Coordinates of C-alpha atoms and ligand atoms in Angstrom, one line a residue:
X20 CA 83.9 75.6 88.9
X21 CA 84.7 77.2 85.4
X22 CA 81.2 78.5 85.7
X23 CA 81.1 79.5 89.2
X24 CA 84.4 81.8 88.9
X25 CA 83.3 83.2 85.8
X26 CA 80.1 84.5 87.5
X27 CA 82.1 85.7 90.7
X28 CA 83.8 87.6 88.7
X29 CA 80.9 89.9 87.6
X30 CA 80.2 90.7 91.5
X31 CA 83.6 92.4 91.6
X32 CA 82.0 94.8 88.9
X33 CA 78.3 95.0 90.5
X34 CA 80.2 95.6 93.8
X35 CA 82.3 98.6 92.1
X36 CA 85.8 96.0 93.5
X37 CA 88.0 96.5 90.6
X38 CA 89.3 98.9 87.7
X39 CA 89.9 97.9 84.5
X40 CA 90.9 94.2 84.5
X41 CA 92.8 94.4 87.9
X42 CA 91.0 92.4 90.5
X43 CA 90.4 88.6 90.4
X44 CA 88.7 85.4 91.9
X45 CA 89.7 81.7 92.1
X46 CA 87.9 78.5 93.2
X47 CA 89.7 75.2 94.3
X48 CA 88.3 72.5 92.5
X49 CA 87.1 69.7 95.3
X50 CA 89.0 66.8 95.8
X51 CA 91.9 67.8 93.2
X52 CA 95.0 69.9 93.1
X53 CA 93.7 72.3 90.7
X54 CA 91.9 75.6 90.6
X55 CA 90.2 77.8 88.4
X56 CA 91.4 81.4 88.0
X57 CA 90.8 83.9 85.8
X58 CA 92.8 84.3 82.4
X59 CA 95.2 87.4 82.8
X60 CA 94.4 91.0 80.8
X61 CA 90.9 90.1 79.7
X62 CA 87.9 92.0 80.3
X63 CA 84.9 90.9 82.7
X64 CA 82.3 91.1 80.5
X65 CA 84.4 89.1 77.8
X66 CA 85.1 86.3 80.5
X67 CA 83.2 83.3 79.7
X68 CA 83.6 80.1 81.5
X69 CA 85.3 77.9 79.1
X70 CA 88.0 81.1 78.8
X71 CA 88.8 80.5 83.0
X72 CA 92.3 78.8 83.1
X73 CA 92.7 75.8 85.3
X74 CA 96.4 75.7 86.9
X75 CA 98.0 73.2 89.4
X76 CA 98.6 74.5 93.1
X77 CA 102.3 75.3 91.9
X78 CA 100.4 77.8 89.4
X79 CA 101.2 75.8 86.4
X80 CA 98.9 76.3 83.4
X81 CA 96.9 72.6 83.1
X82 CA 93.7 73.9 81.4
X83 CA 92.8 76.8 79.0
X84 CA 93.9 78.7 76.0
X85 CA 94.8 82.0 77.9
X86 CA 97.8 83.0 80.3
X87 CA 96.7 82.4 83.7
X88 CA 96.4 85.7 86.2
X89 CA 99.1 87.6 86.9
X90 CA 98.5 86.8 90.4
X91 CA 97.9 83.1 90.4
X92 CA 101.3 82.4 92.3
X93 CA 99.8 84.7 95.2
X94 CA 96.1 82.4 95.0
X95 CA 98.8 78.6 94.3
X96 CA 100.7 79.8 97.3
X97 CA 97.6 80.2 99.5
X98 CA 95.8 76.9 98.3
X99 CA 99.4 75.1 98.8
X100 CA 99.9 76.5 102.3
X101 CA 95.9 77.0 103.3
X102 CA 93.8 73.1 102.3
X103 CA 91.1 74.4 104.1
X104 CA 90.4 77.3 101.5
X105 CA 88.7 76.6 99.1
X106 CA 88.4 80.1 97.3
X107 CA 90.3 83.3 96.8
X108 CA 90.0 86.9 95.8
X109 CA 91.8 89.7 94.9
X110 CA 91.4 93.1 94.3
X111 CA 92.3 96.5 94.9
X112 CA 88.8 98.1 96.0
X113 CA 89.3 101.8 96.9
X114 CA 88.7 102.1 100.5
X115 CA 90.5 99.2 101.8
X116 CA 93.6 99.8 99.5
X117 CA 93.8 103.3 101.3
X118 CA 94.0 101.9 104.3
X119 CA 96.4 99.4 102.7
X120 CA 98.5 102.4 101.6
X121 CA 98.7 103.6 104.9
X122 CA 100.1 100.5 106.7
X123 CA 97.1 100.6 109.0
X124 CA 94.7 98.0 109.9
X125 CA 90.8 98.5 110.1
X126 CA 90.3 98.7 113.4
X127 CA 86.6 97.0 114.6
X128 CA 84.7 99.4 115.2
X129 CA 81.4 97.7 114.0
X130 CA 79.4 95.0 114.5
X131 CA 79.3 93.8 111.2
X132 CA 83.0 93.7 111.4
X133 CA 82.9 91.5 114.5
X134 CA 80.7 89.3 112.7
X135 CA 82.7 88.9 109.2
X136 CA 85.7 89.6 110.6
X137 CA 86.4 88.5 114.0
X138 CA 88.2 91.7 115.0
X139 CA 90.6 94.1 112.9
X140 CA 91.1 93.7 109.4
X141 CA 94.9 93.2 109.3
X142 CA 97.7 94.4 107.0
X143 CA 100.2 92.1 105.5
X144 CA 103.8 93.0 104.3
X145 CA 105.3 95.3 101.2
X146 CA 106.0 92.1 98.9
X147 CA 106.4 92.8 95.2
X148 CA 104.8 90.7 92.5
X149 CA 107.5 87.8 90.8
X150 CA 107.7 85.1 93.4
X151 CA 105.8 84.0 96.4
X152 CA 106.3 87.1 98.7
X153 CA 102.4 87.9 98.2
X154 CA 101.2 84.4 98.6
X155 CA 103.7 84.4 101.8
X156 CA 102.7 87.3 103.2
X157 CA 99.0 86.6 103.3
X158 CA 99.5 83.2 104.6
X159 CA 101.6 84.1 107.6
X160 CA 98.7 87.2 108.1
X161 CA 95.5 84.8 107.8
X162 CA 96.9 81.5 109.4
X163 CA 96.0 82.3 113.1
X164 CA 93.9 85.4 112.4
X165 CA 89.7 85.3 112.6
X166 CA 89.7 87.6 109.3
X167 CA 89.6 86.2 106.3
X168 CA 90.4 89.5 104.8
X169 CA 94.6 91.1 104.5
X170 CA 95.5 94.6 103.3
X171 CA 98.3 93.9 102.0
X172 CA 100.8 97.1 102.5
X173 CA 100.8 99.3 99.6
X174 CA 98.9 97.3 97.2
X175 CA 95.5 96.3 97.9
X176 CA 93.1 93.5 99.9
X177 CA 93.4 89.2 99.6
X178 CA 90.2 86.9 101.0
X179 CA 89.9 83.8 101.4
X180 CA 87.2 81.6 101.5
X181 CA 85.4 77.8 102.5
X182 CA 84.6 78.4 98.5
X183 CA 85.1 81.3 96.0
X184 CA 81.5 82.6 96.5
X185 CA 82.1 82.8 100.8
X186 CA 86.1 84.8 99.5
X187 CA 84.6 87.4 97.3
X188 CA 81.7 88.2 100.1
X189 CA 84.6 88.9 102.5
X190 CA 86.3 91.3 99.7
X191 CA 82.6 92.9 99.6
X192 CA 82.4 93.4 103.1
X193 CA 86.3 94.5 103.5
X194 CA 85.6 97.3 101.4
X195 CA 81.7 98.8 103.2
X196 CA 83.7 98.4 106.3
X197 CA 86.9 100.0 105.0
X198 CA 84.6 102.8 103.7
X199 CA 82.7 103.6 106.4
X200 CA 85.4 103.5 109.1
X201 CA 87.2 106.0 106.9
X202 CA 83.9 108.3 106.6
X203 CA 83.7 108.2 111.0
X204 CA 87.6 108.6 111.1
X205 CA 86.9 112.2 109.2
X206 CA 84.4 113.5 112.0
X207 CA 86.2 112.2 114.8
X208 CA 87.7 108.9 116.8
X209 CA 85.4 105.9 116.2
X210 CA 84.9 104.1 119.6
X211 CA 86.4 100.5 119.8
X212 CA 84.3 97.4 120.8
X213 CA 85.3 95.4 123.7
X214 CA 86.6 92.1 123.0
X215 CA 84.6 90.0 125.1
X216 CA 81.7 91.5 122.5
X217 CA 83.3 91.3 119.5
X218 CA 83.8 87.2 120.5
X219 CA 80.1 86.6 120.8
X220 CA 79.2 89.2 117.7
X221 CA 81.2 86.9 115.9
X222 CA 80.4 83.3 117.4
X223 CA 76.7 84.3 117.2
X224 CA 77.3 85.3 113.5
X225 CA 79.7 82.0 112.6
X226 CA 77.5 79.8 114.0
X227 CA 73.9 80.7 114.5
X228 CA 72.9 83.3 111.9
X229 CA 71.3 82.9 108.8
X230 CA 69.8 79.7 107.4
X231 CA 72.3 77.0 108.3
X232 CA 73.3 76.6 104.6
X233 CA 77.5 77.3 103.7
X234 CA 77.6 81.1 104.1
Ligands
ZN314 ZN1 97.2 93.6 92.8

C-alpha cells in the first residue's frame, strides 16, 4: 500500500491536481485499521514509499519517520465513518475549487458526469482545518449521495474511493468536468440532463462498462 500511494501521488502531478505540496492521497490497508498517507510538507518527486506514513483511523502516527499530512484527520474521519472506502484524495485542482469558492455545485450537464458521478457534483460546508469539521462535512455530503466527489466550500475537492487508485480517478474527473462546465457556463446556459437519463448513464457505466475488472 506504501507503494501504491506513493505512485498515486505522481498522478496528481501528471494530472496538473495540485501546487506545491498541497494535494494528497491515502489508501486503507485491507483488513486492518490503518492507512497509508502521505508525510506532510514533502515534495512529490522526493516521496518514496518507505517515506508514506501509516496512521490508525484516529490519525495517530503508527508507522514512518515523517509527520503525517496535515489533512489526515479529514482522510481518519472518513475511513472511521465510511468502511466501505477504501481510498481517499485531496486536493485543491483549479476548476473544481472555483466552483468550490463559489458555493455552487457542478451541475450534470454531461454524460461523463452521469457516468462518474451519478448526478451533480456537490458542495460540502465552510469547515476549517484543526478538528473533524472537514472529515464531518464530507461524510454527511457523500453518505447518501452517488458522487464520490465534494467541493468543499471555500477550500477545495475530497474523493473517495473502493481503493486509492478508483479516489484519485474521481479527483481527475472532478476537475475535466469542473473545467469544462465552467468553459460552457462563459458562452451561455449549459442544458441539464433528465434524470431518468442520468440513472441509466450511470447504471450502464457502474455496472456494464469497461472490462469487468475494479474500476
Ligand atoms: Zn486543502
Amino acid at each position: 500500500m506504501r507503494e501504491i500511494v506513493c505512485e498515486l501521488h505522481a498522478e496528481l502531478v501528471r494530472n496538473n491536481l495540485v501546487a506545491w505540496t498541497a494535494g494528497n492521497v491515502s489508501g486503507r490497508i485491507p483488513g486492518e485499521d490503518l492507512f497509508v498517507i502521505k508525510p506532510s510538507g514533502v515534495s512529490y518527486d522526493e516521496l518514496t514509499p518507505a517515506s508514506m506514513v501509516v496512521c490508525d483511523l484516529d490519525g495517530n502516527l503508527v508507522e514512518g519517520e515523517h509527520a503525517p499530512s496535515s489533512d489526515t484527520a479529514a482522510h481518519a474521519y472518513v475511513y472511521r465513518h465510511m468502511p466501505e472506502v477504501g481510498g481517499v484524495v485531496h486536493t485543491h485542482s483549479t476548476y473544481a475549487s472555483a466552483w468550490a469558492s463559489r458555493n455552487e455545485a457542478i451541475p450534470c450537464v454531461l454524460t461523463a458526469m452521469a457516468d462518474e458521478f451519478g448526478g451533480e457534483i456537490p458542495i460540502g460546508p465552510f469547515a476549517l482545518i484543526g478538528d473533524d469539521s472537514i472529515g464531518q462535512g464530507i461524510v454527511r455530503t457523500l453518505k447518501d449521495h452517488r458522487s464520490p466527489a465534494v467541493l468543499m466550500r471555500n477550500h477545495g475537492v475530497f474523493t473517495i474511493g473502493k481503493d486509492p487508485r478508483a479516489a484519485v480517478k474521481a479527483a481527475v474527473m472532478c476537475e475535466d468536468v469542473a473545467r469544462t462546465v465552467h468553459i460552457a457556463r462563459q458562452l451561455g446556459d449549459p442544458l441539464p440532463i433528465p434524470q431518468a437519463d442520468i440513472d441509466r448513464l450511470y447504471d450502464r457505466y457502474q455496472n456494464v462498462y469497461g472490462q469487468r475488472s475494479p474500476r
